[in-house]
Amino acid sequence: MKPATKSLLKIKSRLADPKEQLRILSDNHSLGITSFEDRLHDLGIEPLKPTGVDIFQVNVGKMCNQVCKHCHVDAGPGRKEIMTRETMQLCVDALKGTDISTVDLTGGAPEMNPNFRWFVEQLSKQGRKIIVRCNLTIIVAHPKYYDLPEFFRSHNINVVSSLPYFNAKRTDAQRGEGVFEQSIRALRRLNEVGYGKEGSGLQLDLVYNPSGAFLPDDQKALEATFKSKLKEGYDIDFNELFAITNLPVSRFLEYLIRSENYQDYMEELANAFNPEAAHGVMCRSTLSVSWDGYLYDCDFNQMLELKLNGGTPDHIRDFDLEKLNNRNIIINQHCYGCTAGAGSSCGGTIA
Amino acid sequence: MAKSYYDPADLKKFGNITEWQKELGDKFFDYYGTVFQEGALTAREKSLIALAVSHAVQCPYCIDAYTDDCLKKGVDEEQMMEAVHVTAAIKGGAALVHGVQMMNKVSDKLM
Ligand code: SF4
Ligand code: SF4
């Protein structure tokens, strides 16, 4: 596989620094758009408050076997930030005694963390629903990962996998040469053990995100197209398709600026602001933990290093659900990505 | 004064046409919106037809808008280009079929 690009860190881009990204995102005036904060204010939901924590999302590290062009994590093989077993233990301890239903594991490629399986086993013992955001190619990347489908099955993990398109050209342009072919092989392996097959109870969902500076359209229509194309062309089954909007963070922000699409894209997001989606943004019911144990409102705020709003204990060792539920969620113009059109979250559209 | 006949920024101002004739403008946009809704044809099929027609009427605004719309609806490059070939075939065919008229005329005139 040939990587699609290089990490911003590696090419020493000024945008590798979250502060620089925030400087750009904060300036809604130059874009001629109303600030996200004002939009929420008009709806009477500013400051934005959590409704609780249903999903505990853990980013177990930035290491990845791929280097996708749109990646908001700036992940890649060269990234060494990896969650230790001690920090995972702190997560397990924090979850004890809470009724948080779901733990969502992401990265990077979460499976590359040497303690990934141990962590899943601990969470599984607690009876949590576990989601793994699997990039597919990791399953066929190295013999030590070949049994991942069986491992996922043994813990009834909900596998959520990225596949931006149903052909090689557009998939590879975004995710790297050969990614489509390897993803198809991985999907076949998942199907073989029962994932995505009717009656198996093993959930395999795909994530579609646009391969460029445009917004996703109707999720159900895209799902129908993906289902027929993947079935006809490759005999692959899956359950649901989540259409996710690319947020202007990290590599996707850099791409937008470099390709001179930033202005138009931000205008399009802001014009498509949907109040219903704003009420349902995922940060209201999600908590995001970084590889080093810090707490954030969502994975995007994590990458922008926007630690929890002042005063709320912001490290997993000081986990305090009551205080967390009282925090103010930190917002900026990137949030328009969550509220455009039908809205966008890690579970697809909102409204 | 405008230095060119077409400005991409004007596409976003399309809605402003209602300012000088609200009733007709509103009726048009209402109709337009309904046309593109899912019906006996899917929204995706309609978007591809619109792309083909945009090329037939050679409207840069429409080409811009419906290229975007096709991308959003998951249409791939090959399908988009095939739609433009449909335009070319019909436009080319429309020109050539008039060749029959020319042939008729010639046979009327020649001994
Ligand atoms: S988008 Fe996912 S698979 Fe691609 S580089 Fe980022 S973390 Fe890895
Ligand atoms: S980017 Fe994060 S904080 Fe902003 S609306 Fe989306 S989920 Fe919430």
Tab-separated table of C-alpha atoms and ligand atoms in Angstrom:
chain	number	residue	atom	x	y	z
A	1	MET	CA	0.000	0.000	0.000
A	2	LYS	CA	1.219	3.479	-0.853
A	3	PRO	CA	0.179	6.198	1.614
A	4	ALA	CA	-2.156	8.862	0.205
A	5	THR	CA	-0.151	11.671	1.770
A	6	LYS	CA	2.198	12.547	4.662
A	7	SER	CA	1.236	13.676	8.123
A	8	LEU	CA	1.246	17.418	8.755
A	9	LEU	CA	3.678	16.758	11.565
A	10	LYS	CA	6.076	15.055	9.192
A	11	ILE	CA	6.008	17.799	6.562
A	12	LYS	CA	6.288	20.364	9.382
A	13	SER	CA	3.165	22.159	8.253
A	14	ARG	CA	2.241	25.146	10.414
A	15	LEU	CA	-1.220	23.540	10.567
A	16	ALA	CA	0.214	20.635	12.556
A	17	ASP	CA	-0.168	23.059	15.456
A	18	PRO	CA	-3.774	23.072	16.745
A	19	LYS	CA	-3.322	26.706	17.806
A	20	GLU	CA	-2.790	27.694	14.195
A	21	GLN	CA	-5.899	25.742	13.162
A	22	LEU	CA	-7.907	27.479	15.867
A	23	ARG	CA	-6.630	30.875	14.804
A	24	ILE	CA	-8.059	30.217	11.331
A	25	LEU	CA	-11.307	28.620	12.522
A	26	SER	CA	-12.028	31.392	15.017
A	27	ASP	CA	-12.104	34.028	12.304
A	28	ASN	CA	-15.679	33.807	11.048
A	29	HIS	CA	-15.614	37.469	10.017
A	30	SER	CA	-13.203	36.950	7.131
A	31	LEU	CA	-15.463	34.153	5.935
A	32	GLY	CA	-18.500	36.405	6.181
A	33	ILE	CA	-20.434	33.845	8.222
A	34	THR	CA	-22.234	34.165	11.563
A	35	SER	CA	-20.263	32.555	14.378
A	36	PHE	CA	-21.407	29.102	15.472
A	37	GLU	CA	-21.781	30.487	18.957
A	38	ASP	CA	-24.265	33.129	17.767
A	39	ARG	CA	-26.255	30.505	15.904
A	40	LEU	CA	-26.587	28.436	19.080
A	41	HIS	CA	-27.393	31.574	21.034
A	42	ASP	CA	-30.282	32.305	18.649
A	43	LEU	CA	-31.605	28.815	19.303
A	44	GLY	CA	-31.336	29.368	23.061
A	45	ILE	CA	-28.819	26.536	23.542
A	46	GLU	CA	-25.706	28.537	24.257
A	47	PRO	CA	-23.718	27.630	26.309
A	48	LEU	CA	-24.099	24.148	24.900
A	49	LYS	CA	-24.755	21.621	27.675
A	50	PRO	CA	-24.418	17.844	27.792
A	51	THR	CA	-27.492	15.675	28.141
A	52	GLY	CA	-25.396	12.970	29.803
A	53	VAL	CA	-22.738	10.487	28.755
A	54	ASP	CA	-24.047	7.572	26.671
A	55	ILE	CA	-20.914	7.013	24.643
A	56	PHE	CA	-17.441	6.883	26.090
A	57	GLN	CA	-15.107	7.288	23.152
A	58	VAL	CA	-11.480	6.394	23.637
A	59	ASN	CA	-8.793	7.346	21.168
A	60	VAL	CA	-6.166	4.719	21.942
A	61	GLY	CA	-3.488	6.296	19.786
A	62	LYS	CA	-2.554	8.161	16.659
A	63	MET	CA	-0.601	5.337	15.082
A	64	CYS	CA	-2.125	4.066	11.850
A	65	ASN	CA	-1.080	1.886	8.934
A	66	GLN	CA	-2.733	4.403	6.591
A	67	VAL	CA	-2.181	8.112	5.986
A	68	CYS	CA	-5.493	9.343	4.572
A	69	LYS	CA	-5.713	12.770	3.034
A	70	HIS	CA	-8.701	13.897	5.074
A	71	CYS	CA	-7.624	12.524	8.473
A	72	HIS	CA	-8.563	14.855	11.341
A	73	VAL	CA	-6.225	12.942	13.666
A	74	ASP	CA	-3.158	13.515	11.463
A	75	ALA	CA	-2.551	9.811	12.029
A	76	GLY	CA	0.101	7.663	10.377
A	77	PRO	CA	2.730	4.983	10.923
A	78	GLY	CA	5.130	7.582	12.296
A	79	ARG	CA	2.868	8.739	15.121
A	80	LYS	CA	4.047	7.349	18.456
A	81	GLU	CA	1.285	8.653	20.721
A	82	ILE	CA	-0.216	5.462	22.135
A	83	MET	CA	-2.377	4.866	25.191
A	84	THR	CA	-0.647	2.826	27.921
A	85	ARG	CA	-2.248	-0.045	29.789
A	86	GLU	CA	-2.233	2.126	32.943
A	87	THR	CA	-4.387	4.759	31.243
A	88	MET	CA	-6.686	2.049	29.890
A	89	GLN	CA	-7.029	0.751	33.446
A	90	LEU	CA	-8.046	4.257	34.546
A	91	CYS	CA	-10.763	4.195	31.859
A	92	VAL	CA	-11.981	0.799	33.032
A	93	ASP	CA	-12.053	2.068	36.637
A	94	ALA	CA	-13.867	5.247	35.681
A	95	LEU	CA	-16.544	3.286	33.843
A	96	LYS	CA	-17.202	1.048	36.854
A	97	GLY	CA	-20.326	2.123	38.646
A	98	THR	CA	-21.626	4.182	35.734
A	99	ASP	CA	-24.433	3.154	33.414
A	100	ILE	CA	-22.613	4.389	30.313
A	101	SER	CA	-23.828	1.922	27.713
A	102	THR	CA	-21.266	2.148	24.955
A	103	VAL	CA	-17.510	2.358	24.599
A	104	ASP	CA	-16.296	3.493	21.204
A	105	LEU	CA	-12.675	2.696	20.384
A	106	THR	CA	-10.931	4.780	17.778
A	107	GLY	CA	-7.490	5.959	16.695
A	108	GLY	CA	-5.401	5.863	14.429
A	109	ALA	CA	-5.889	2.192	13.915
A	110	PRO	CA	-6.929	1.161	17.441
A	111	GLU	CA	-5.895	-2.445	16.794
A	112	MET	CA	-2.253	-1.339	16.523
A	113	ASN	CA	-2.158	-0.471	20.203
A	114	PRO	CA	-0.363	-3.466	21.818
A	115	ASN	CA	-2.914	-3.478	24.651
A	116	PHE	CA	-5.965	-3.214	22.424
A	117	ARG	CA	-7.182	-6.765	22.997
A	118	TRP	CA	-6.588	-6.601	26.717
A	119	PHE	CA	-8.615	-3.387	26.882
A	120	VAL	CA	-11.499	-4.895	24.896
A	121	GLU	CA	-11.553	-7.904	27.239
A	122	GLN	CA	-11.842	-5.658	30.313
A	123	LEU	CA	-14.668	-3.644	28.740
A	124	SER	CA	-16.385	-6.792	27.607
A	125	LYS	CA	-16.311	-8.155	31.181
A	126	GLN	CA	-18.198	-5.031	32.245
A	127	GLY	CA	-20.885	-5.854	29.692
A	128	ARG	CA	-20.467	-2.659	27.688
A	129	LYS	CA	-21.461	-2.429	24.088
A	130	ILE	CA	-18.175	-2.002	22.234
A	131	ILE	CA	-17.664	-0.220	18.950
A	132	VAL	CA	-14.360	-0.490	17.105
A	133	ARG	CA	-13.619	1.992	14.336
A	134	CYS	CA	-11.676	-0.309	12.081
A	135	ASN	CA	-10.003	0.979	8.933
A	136	LEU	CA	-10.364	-2.504	7.341
A	137	THR	CA	-6.877	-2.702	5.798
A	138	ILE	CA	-5.373	-3.426	9.226
A	139	ILE	CA	-7.114	-6.832	9.129
A	140	VAL	CA	-5.007	-7.899	6.143
A	141	ALA	CA	-1.909	-5.816	6.951
A	142	HIS	CA	0.051	-8.415	8.936
A	143	PRO	CA	-0.492	-12.028	10.093
A	144	LYS	CA	-0.808	-10.868	13.701
A	145	TYR	CA	-4.054	-9.109	12.721
A	146	TYR	CA	-5.532	-11.851	10.542
A	147	ASP	CA	-7.700	-13.207	13.367
A	148	LEU	CA	-9.236	-9.831	14.205
A	149	PRO	CA	-12.626	-10.786	12.690
A	150	GLU	CA	-12.826	-13.777	15.064
A	151	PHE	CA	-11.676	-11.632	17.967
A	152	PHE	CA	-14.324	-9.001	17.163
A	153	ARG	CA	-16.959	-11.724	16.972
A	154	SER	CA	-15.992	-13.242	20.315
A	155	HIS	CA	-16.802	-9.921	22.030
A	156	ASN	CA	-19.785	-9.122	19.827
A	157	ILE	CA	-18.085	-5.901	18.806
A	158	ASN	CA	-19.906	-3.515	16.506
A	159	VAL	CA	-17.399	-3.000	13.698
A	160	VAL	CA	-17.633	0.425	12.074
A	161	SER	CA	-15.457	0.740	9.007
A	162	SER	CA	-14.546	3.504	6.622
A	163	LEU	CA	-15.155	3.017	2.965
A	164	PRO	CA	-15.484	6.356	1.215
A	165	TYR	CA	-16.572	4.902	-2.100
A	166	PHE	CA	-17.486	1.715	-3.915
A	167	ASN	CA	-14.670	1.886	-6.412
A	168	ALA	CA	-10.888	1.906	-6.210
A	169	LYS	CA	-10.278	5.221	-7.909
A	170	ARG	CA	-11.947	7.449	-5.368
A	171	THR	CA	-11.183	5.282	-2.333
A	172	ASP	CA	-7.485	5.064	-3.140
A	173	ALA	CA	-7.221	8.776	-3.942
A	174	GLN	CA	-8.352	9.528	-0.394
A	175	ARG	CA	-6.912	6.618	1.577
A	176	GLY	CA	-3.887	5.344	-0.377
A	177	GLU	CA	-3.106	3.162	-3.345
A	178	GLY	CA	-4.355	-0.401	-2.896
A	179	VAL	CA	-6.651	0.486	0.008
A	180	PHE	CA	-9.826	-0.393	-1.862
A	181	GLU	CA	-8.646	-3.849	-2.850
A	182	GLN	CA	-7.431	-4.565	0.697
A	183	SER	CA	-10.645	-3.201	2.203
A	184	ILE	CA	-12.679	-5.546	0.021
A	185	ARG	CA	-10.553	-8.481	1.184
A	186	ALA	CA	-11.076	-7.429	4.806
A	187	LEU	CA	-14.827	-7.046	4.304
A	188	ARG	CA	-14.940	-10.570	2.866
A	189	ARG	CA	-13.184	-11.864	5.990
A	190	LEU	CA	-15.698	-10.059	8.195
A	191	ASN	CA	-18.595	-11.472	6.149
A	192	GLU	CA	-17.069	-14.955	6.432
A	193	VAL	CA	-17.265	-14.937	10.223
A	194	GLY	CA	-20.829	-13.638	10.052
A	195	TYR	CA	-20.445	-9.857	10.179
A	196	GLY	CA	-23.098	-8.028	8.183
A	197	LYS	CA	-24.996	-11.255	7.572
A	198	GLU	CA	-28.687	-11.401	8.333
A	199	GLY	CA	-29.538	-13.150	11.571
A	200	SER	CA	-25.956	-13.284	12.843
A	201	GLY	CA	-26.422	-10.393	15.257
A	202	LEU	CA	-22.956	-9.214	14.271
A	203	GLN	CA	-23.163	-5.588	13.234
A	204	LEU	CA	-20.925	-4.273	10.454
A	205	ASP	CA	-21.515	-0.652	9.550
A	206	LEU	CA	-19.742	1.386	6.938
A	207	VAL	CA	-18.772	5.018	7.113
A	208	TYR	CA	-19.060	7.080	3.965
A	209	ASN	CA	-17.359	10.435	3.888
A	210	PRO	CA	-17.040	12.596	0.784
A	211	SER	CA	-13.727	12.361	-1.042
A	212	GLY	CA	-13.419	16.092	-1.488
A	213	ALA	CA	-14.831	19.499	-0.674
A	214	PHE	CA	-18.516	18.625	-0.793
A	215	LEU	CA	-21.166	17.518	1.672
A	216	PRO	CA	-22.739	14.073	1.860
A	217	ASP	CA	-26.269	13.690	0.573
A	218	ASP	CA	-29.148	11.622	1.850
A	219	GLN	CA	-27.782	8.774	3.969
A	220	LYS	CA	-30.479	6.254	3.046
A	221	ALA	CA	-30.059	6.846	-0.696
A	222	LEU	CA	-26.271	6.480	-0.379
A	223	GLU	CA	-26.759	3.316	1.658
A	224	ALA	CA	-28.941	1.841	-1.078
A	225	THR	CA	-26.323	2.655	-3.719
A	226	PHE	CA	-23.481	1.195	-1.626
A	227	LYS	CA	-25.482	-1.942	-0.872
A	228	SER	CA	-26.248	-2.701	-4.475
A	229	LYS	CA	-22.756	-1.805	-5.760
A	230	LEU	CA	-20.923	-3.835	-3.102
A	231	LYS	CA	-23.266	-6.792	-3.500
A	232	GLU	CA	-23.221	-6.855	-7.298
A	233	GLY	CA	-19.549	-6.115	-7.698
A	234	TYR	CA	-18.000	-7.950	-4.757
A	235	ASP	CA	-20.703	-9.999	-3.021
A	236	ILE	CA	-20.278	-8.026	0.188
A	237	ASP	CA	-22.931	-7.464	2.840
A	238	PHE	CA	-23.063	-4.849	5.546
A	239	ASN	CA	-25.707	-3.439	7.884
A	240	GLU	CA	-25.891	0.348	7.905
A	241	LEU	CA	-24.104	3.147	6.140
A	242	PHE	CA	-23.251	6.274	8.122
A	243	ALA	CA	-22.795	9.396	6.033
A	244	ILE	CA	-20.291	11.624	7.809
A	245	THR	CA	-19.346	15.184	6.923
A	246	ASN	CA	-15.643	16.007	6.833
A	247	LEU	CA	-14.904	18.601	9.501
A	248	PRO	CA	-12.397	21.344	8.798
A	249	VAL	CA	-9.790	20.018	11.204
A	250	SER	CA	-6.159	18.982	10.676
A	251	ARG	CA	-5.425	17.403	7.272
A	252	PHE	CA	-8.873	18.148	5.857
A	253	LEU	CA	-8.512	21.791	6.891
A	254	GLU	CA	-5.087	21.903	5.268
A	255	TYR	CA	-6.536	20.384	2.089
A	256	LEU	CA	-9.380	22.924	2.012
A	257	ILE	CA	-6.992	25.823	2.348
A	258	ARG	CA	-4.437	24.471	-0.131
A	259	SER	CA	-7.084	23.693	-2.764
A	260	GLU	CA	-8.758	27.105	-2.206
A	261	ASN	CA	-12.010	25.445	-1.181
A	262	TYR	CA	-11.999	26.697	2.416
A	263	GLN	CA	-14.205	29.757	1.927
A	264	ASP	CA	-16.840	27.976	-0.173
A	265	TYR	CA	-16.869	24.901	2.040
A	266	MET	CA	-17.356	26.901	5.247
A	267	GLU	CA	-20.083	28.980	3.609
A	268	GLU	CA	-21.809	25.823	2.459
A	269	LEU	CA	-21.634	24.332	5.967
A	270	ALA	CA	-22.939	27.517	7.553
A	271	ASN	CA	-25.746	27.919	4.992
A	272	ALA	CA	-26.828	24.340	5.619
A	273	PHE	CA	-27.075	24.914	9.403
A	274	ASN	CA	-29.907	22.740	10.694
A	275	PRO	CA	-31.343	23.639	14.129
A	276	GLU	CA	-32.599	20.107	14.701
A	277	ALA	CA	-29.109	18.715	14.124
A	278	ALA	CA	-27.701	21.407	16.443
A	279	HIS	CA	-29.927	20.163	19.247
A	280	GLY	CA	-28.630	16.639	18.717
A	281	VAL	CA	-24.861	17.132	18.257
A	282	MET	CA	-22.968	14.127	19.546
A	283	CYS	CA	-20.850	16.010	22.116
A	284	ARG	CA	-23.999	16.347	24.219
A	285	SER	CA	-23.989	12.609	24.853
A	286	THR	CA	-20.354	11.652	24.261
A	287	LEU	CA	-17.140	11.972	26.175
A	288	SER	CA	-13.817	11.674	24.394
A	289	VAL	CA	-10.614	10.408	26.034
A	290	SER	CA	-7.211	10.978	24.444
A	291	TRP	CA	-4.256	8.581	24.349
A	292	ASP	CA	-2.747	10.368	27.363
A	293	GLY	CA	-5.960	10.264	29.384
A	294	TYR	CA	-7.230	13.815	28.933
A	295	LEU	CA	-10.943	14.427	28.458
A	296	TYR	CA	-12.596	16.306	25.623
A	297	ASP	CA	-16.074	17.053	24.291
A	298	CYS	CA	-15.437	15.086	21.113
A	299	ASP	CA	-12.638	13.644	18.988
A	300	PHE	CA	-12.431	16.879	16.964
A	301	ASN	CA	-11.991	19.051	20.036
A	302	GLN	CA	-9.408	16.522	21.153
A	303	MET	CA	-7.379	17.031	17.987
A	304	LEU	CA	-7.722	20.793	18.405
A	305	GLU	CA	-6.477	20.320	21.981
A	306	LEU	CA	-9.549	22.035	23.381
A	307	LYS	CA	-9.511	20.487	26.833
A	308	LEU	CA	-12.749	20.506	28.805
A	309	ASN	CA	-14.197	23.819	29.754
A	310	GLY	CA	-12.446	25.575	32.647
A	311	GLY	CA	-12.736	23.945	36.024
A	312	THR	CA	-14.144	20.575	34.961
A	313	PRO	CA	-11.681	17.830	35.922
A	314	ASP	CA	-10.078	17.125	32.569
A	315	HIS	CA	-8.157	13.901	33.149
A	316	ILE	CA	-9.560	10.388	33.382
A	317	ARG	CA	-7.920	9.872	36.780
A	318	ASP	CA	-10.215	12.607	38.149
A	319	PHE	CA	-13.332	11.315	36.351
A	320	ASP	CA	-16.416	12.954	37.885
A	321	LEU	CA	-19.596	12.293	35.944
A	322	GLU	CA	-21.654	14.872	37.781
A	323	LYS	CA	-19.224	17.687	37.073
A	324	LEU	CA	-18.840	16.484	33.477
A	325	ASN	CA	-22.575	16.705	32.962
A	326	ASN	CA	-22.479	20.298	34.106
A	327	ARG	CA	-19.714	21.488	31.829
A	328	ASN	CA	-20.063	23.915	28.935
A	329	ILE	CA	-19.104	22.321	25.637
A	330	ILE	CA	-16.401	24.205	23.754
A	331	ILE	CA	-17.443	25.215	20.277
A	332	ASN	CA	-15.900	26.907	17.261
A	333	GLN	CA	-16.550	27.173	13.529
A	334	HIS	CA	-15.555	23.525	12.912
A	335	CYS	CA	-18.806	22.624	14.699
A	336	TYR	CA	-20.731	23.724	11.604
A	337	GLY	CA	-19.662	20.355	10.183
A	338	CYS	CA	-21.869	18.597	12.742
A	339	THR	CA	-24.965	20.680	12.011
A	340	ALA	CA	-24.985	20.943	8.207
A	341	GLY	CA	-27.885	19.372	6.360
A	342	ALA	CA	-29.017	16.246	8.112
A	343	GLY	CA	-26.195	16.725	10.636
A	344	SER	CA	-23.199	14.505	11.242
A	345	SER	CA	-21.882	12.402	14.105
A	346	CYS	CA	-19.807	9.277	14.581
A	347	GLY	CA	-23.090	7.416	14.098
A	348	GLY	CA	-23.998	9.194	10.867
A	349	THR	CA	-26.730	11.765	10.347
A	350	ILE	CA	-28.569	13.289	13.298
A	351	ALA	CA	-31.787	14.905	12.075
B	1	MET	CA	-19.035	47.488	-14.171
B	2	ALA	CA	-18.786	43.739	-14.520
B	3	LYS	CA	-15.718	42.687	-16.473
B	4	SER	CA	-17.111	39.326	-17.533
B	5	TYR	CA	-20.525	37.923	-18.384
B	6	TYR	CA	-20.316	35.114	-15.841
B	7	ASP	CA	-19.214	35.277	-12.195
B	8	PRO	CA	-19.273	32.054	-10.074
B	9	ALA	CA	-20.391	34.151	-7.091
B	10	ASP	CA	-23.625	34.983	-8.959
B	11	LEU	CA	-24.825	31.406	-8.583
B	12	LYS	CA	-25.269	31.965	-4.850
B	13	LYS	CA	-27.391	35.026	-5.649
B	14	PHE	CA	-29.842	33.081	-7.806
B	15	GLY	CA	-32.499	33.457	-5.120
B	16	ASN	CA	-32.299	37.249	-5.455
B	17	ILE	CA	-34.366	37.144	-8.649
B	18	THR	CA	-37.433	37.134	-6.400
B	19	GLU	CA	-36.563	40.687	-5.312
B	20	TRP	CA	-37.962	42.237	-8.488
B	21	GLN	CA	-40.879	39.854	-9.020
B	22	LYS	CA	-41.643	38.002	-5.849
B	23	GLU	CA	-44.745	36.064	-6.815
B	24	LEU	CA	-43.360	34.549	-9.995
B	25	GLY	CA	-39.948	33.978	-8.422
B	26	ASP	CA	-41.433	32.178	-5.436
B	27	LYS	CA	-43.601	30.060	-7.704
B	28	PHE	CA	-40.584	29.124	-9.771
B	29	PHE	CA	-38.443	28.087	-6.790
B	30	ASP	CA	-41.301	26.207	-5.252
B	31	TYR	CA	-41.802	24.314	-8.510
B	32	TYR	CA	-38.047	23.814	-8.910
B	33	GLY	CA	-37.768	22.298	-5.426
B	34	THR	CA	-40.652	19.923	-6.080
B	35	VAL	CA	-39.235	18.800	-9.425
B	36	PHE	CA	-36.029	17.620	-7.779
B	37	GLN	CA	-37.672	15.687	-4.978
B	38	GLU	CA	-37.647	11.918	-4.973
B	39	GLY	CA	-40.547	10.767	-7.156
B	40	ALA	CA	-41.017	8.152	-9.847
B	41	LEU	CA	-37.363	8.987	-10.559
B	42	THR	CA	-34.832	9.003	-7.720
B	43	ALA	CA	-33.183	12.290	-6.747
B	44	ARG	CA	-29.950	10.770	-8.041
B	45	GLU	CA	-31.417	10.052	-11.480
B	46	LYS	CA	-32.809	13.563	-11.665
B	47	SER	CA	-29.429	15.006	-10.780
B	48	LEU	CA	-27.806	13.111	-13.665
B	49	ILE	CA	-30.506	14.275	-16.080
B	50	ALA	CA	-29.948	17.836	-14.861
B	51	LEU	CA	-26.229	17.447	-15.463
B	52	ALA	CA	-26.851	16.307	-19.037
B	53	VAL	CA	-29.308	19.122	-19.695
B	54	SER	CA	-26.881	21.652	-18.167
B	55	HIS	CA	-24.403	20.691	-20.849
B	56	ALA	CA	-27.050	20.888	-23.536
B	57	VAL	CA	-28.007	24.425	-22.533
B	58	GLN	CA	-24.329	25.118	-21.812
B	59	CYS	CA	-25.107	26.952	-18.603
B	60	PRO	CA	-21.935	27.264	-16.488
B	61	TYR	CA	-23.971	27.846	-13.333
B	62	CYS	CA	-25.952	24.662	-13.861
B	63	ILE	CA	-22.840	22.650	-14.708
B	64	ASP	CA	-21.223	23.900	-11.495
B	65	ALA	CA	-24.315	23.173	-9.399
B	66	TYR	CA	-25.122	19.743	-10.814
B	67	THR	CA	-21.530	18.507	-10.808
B	68	ASP	CA	-21.553	19.251	-7.088
B	69	ASP	CA	-24.949	17.680	-6.648
B	70	CYS	CA	-23.942	14.505	-8.500
B	71	LEU	CA	-20.833	14.186	-6.306
B	72	LYS	CA	-22.971	14.525	-3.196
B	73	LYS	CA	-25.341	11.880	-4.451
B	74	GLY	CA	-22.520	9.395	-4.916
B	75	VAL	CA	-22.426	9.498	-8.722
B	76	ASP	CA	-19.022	8.485	-10.067
B	77	GLU	CA	-16.913	10.130	-12.754
B	78	GLU	CA	-17.711	7.526	-15.388
B	79	GLN	CA	-21.440	7.962	-14.915
B	80	MET	CA	-21.125	11.731	-15.096
B	81	MET	CA	-19.155	11.563	-18.319
B	82	GLU	CA	-21.655	9.109	-19.799
B	83	ALA	CA	-24.402	11.613	-19.045
B	84	VAL	CA	-22.457	14.254	-20.989
B	85	HIS	CA	-22.098	11.787	-23.871
B	86	VAL	CA	-25.876	11.452	-23.869
B	87	THR	CA	-25.980	15.239	-24.326
B	88	ALA	CA	-23.420	15.045	-27.103
B	89	ALA	CA	-25.245	12.200	-28.835
B	90	ILE	CA	-28.574	14.032	-28.761
B	91	LYS	CA	-27.074	17.376	-29.770
B	92	GLY	CA	-24.944	15.748	-32.475
B	93	GLY	CA	-27.866	13.642	-33.595
B	94	ALA	CA	-30.121	16.686	-33.681
B	95	ALA	CA	-27.638	18.421	-35.978
B	96	LEU	CA	-27.142	15.405	-38.192
B	97	VAL	CA	-30.804	14.462	-38.508
B	98	HIS	CA	-31.293	17.851	-40.175
B	99	GLY	CA	-28.963	16.496	-42.821
B	100	VAL	CA	-32.055	14.693	-44.099
B	101	GLN	CA	-33.741	18.054	-44.563
B	102	MET	CA	-30.680	19.244	-46.443
B	103	MET	CA	-30.746	16.107	-48.590
B	104	ASN	CA	-34.465	16.591	-49.329
B	105	LYS	CA	-33.846	20.160	-50.347
B	106	VAL	CA	-30.961	19.174	-52.568
B	107	SER	CA	-33.054	16.555	-54.346
B	108	ASP	CA	-35.828	19.147	-54.861
B	109	LYS	CA	-33.376	21.524	-56.492
B	110	LEU	CA	-31.249	19.235	-58.583
B	111	MET	CA	-32.328	17.776	-61.849
C	1	SF4	S1	-8.636	8.476	8.613
C	1	SF4	FE1	-8.495	6.645	9.889
C	1	SF4	S2	-7.456	5.132	8.614
C	1	SF4	FE2	-7.091	7.123	7.692
C	1	SF4	S3	-5.142	7.841	8.557
C	1	SF4	FE3	-6.768	8.662	9.839
C	1	SF4	S4	-7.000	7.189	11.470
C	1	SF4	FE4	-5.881	6.158	9.828
C	2	SF4	S1	-17.266	19.432	16.632
C	2	SF4	FE1	-17.440	18.427	18.594
C	2	SF4	S2	-17.970	20.090	19.973
C	2	SF4	FE2	-18.412	20.816	17.926
C	2	SF4	S3	-20.576	20.315	17.626
C	2	SF4	FE3	-19.347	18.651	16.779
C	2	SF4	S4	-19.254	17.161	18.405
C	2	SF4	FE4	-19.868	19.109	19.329
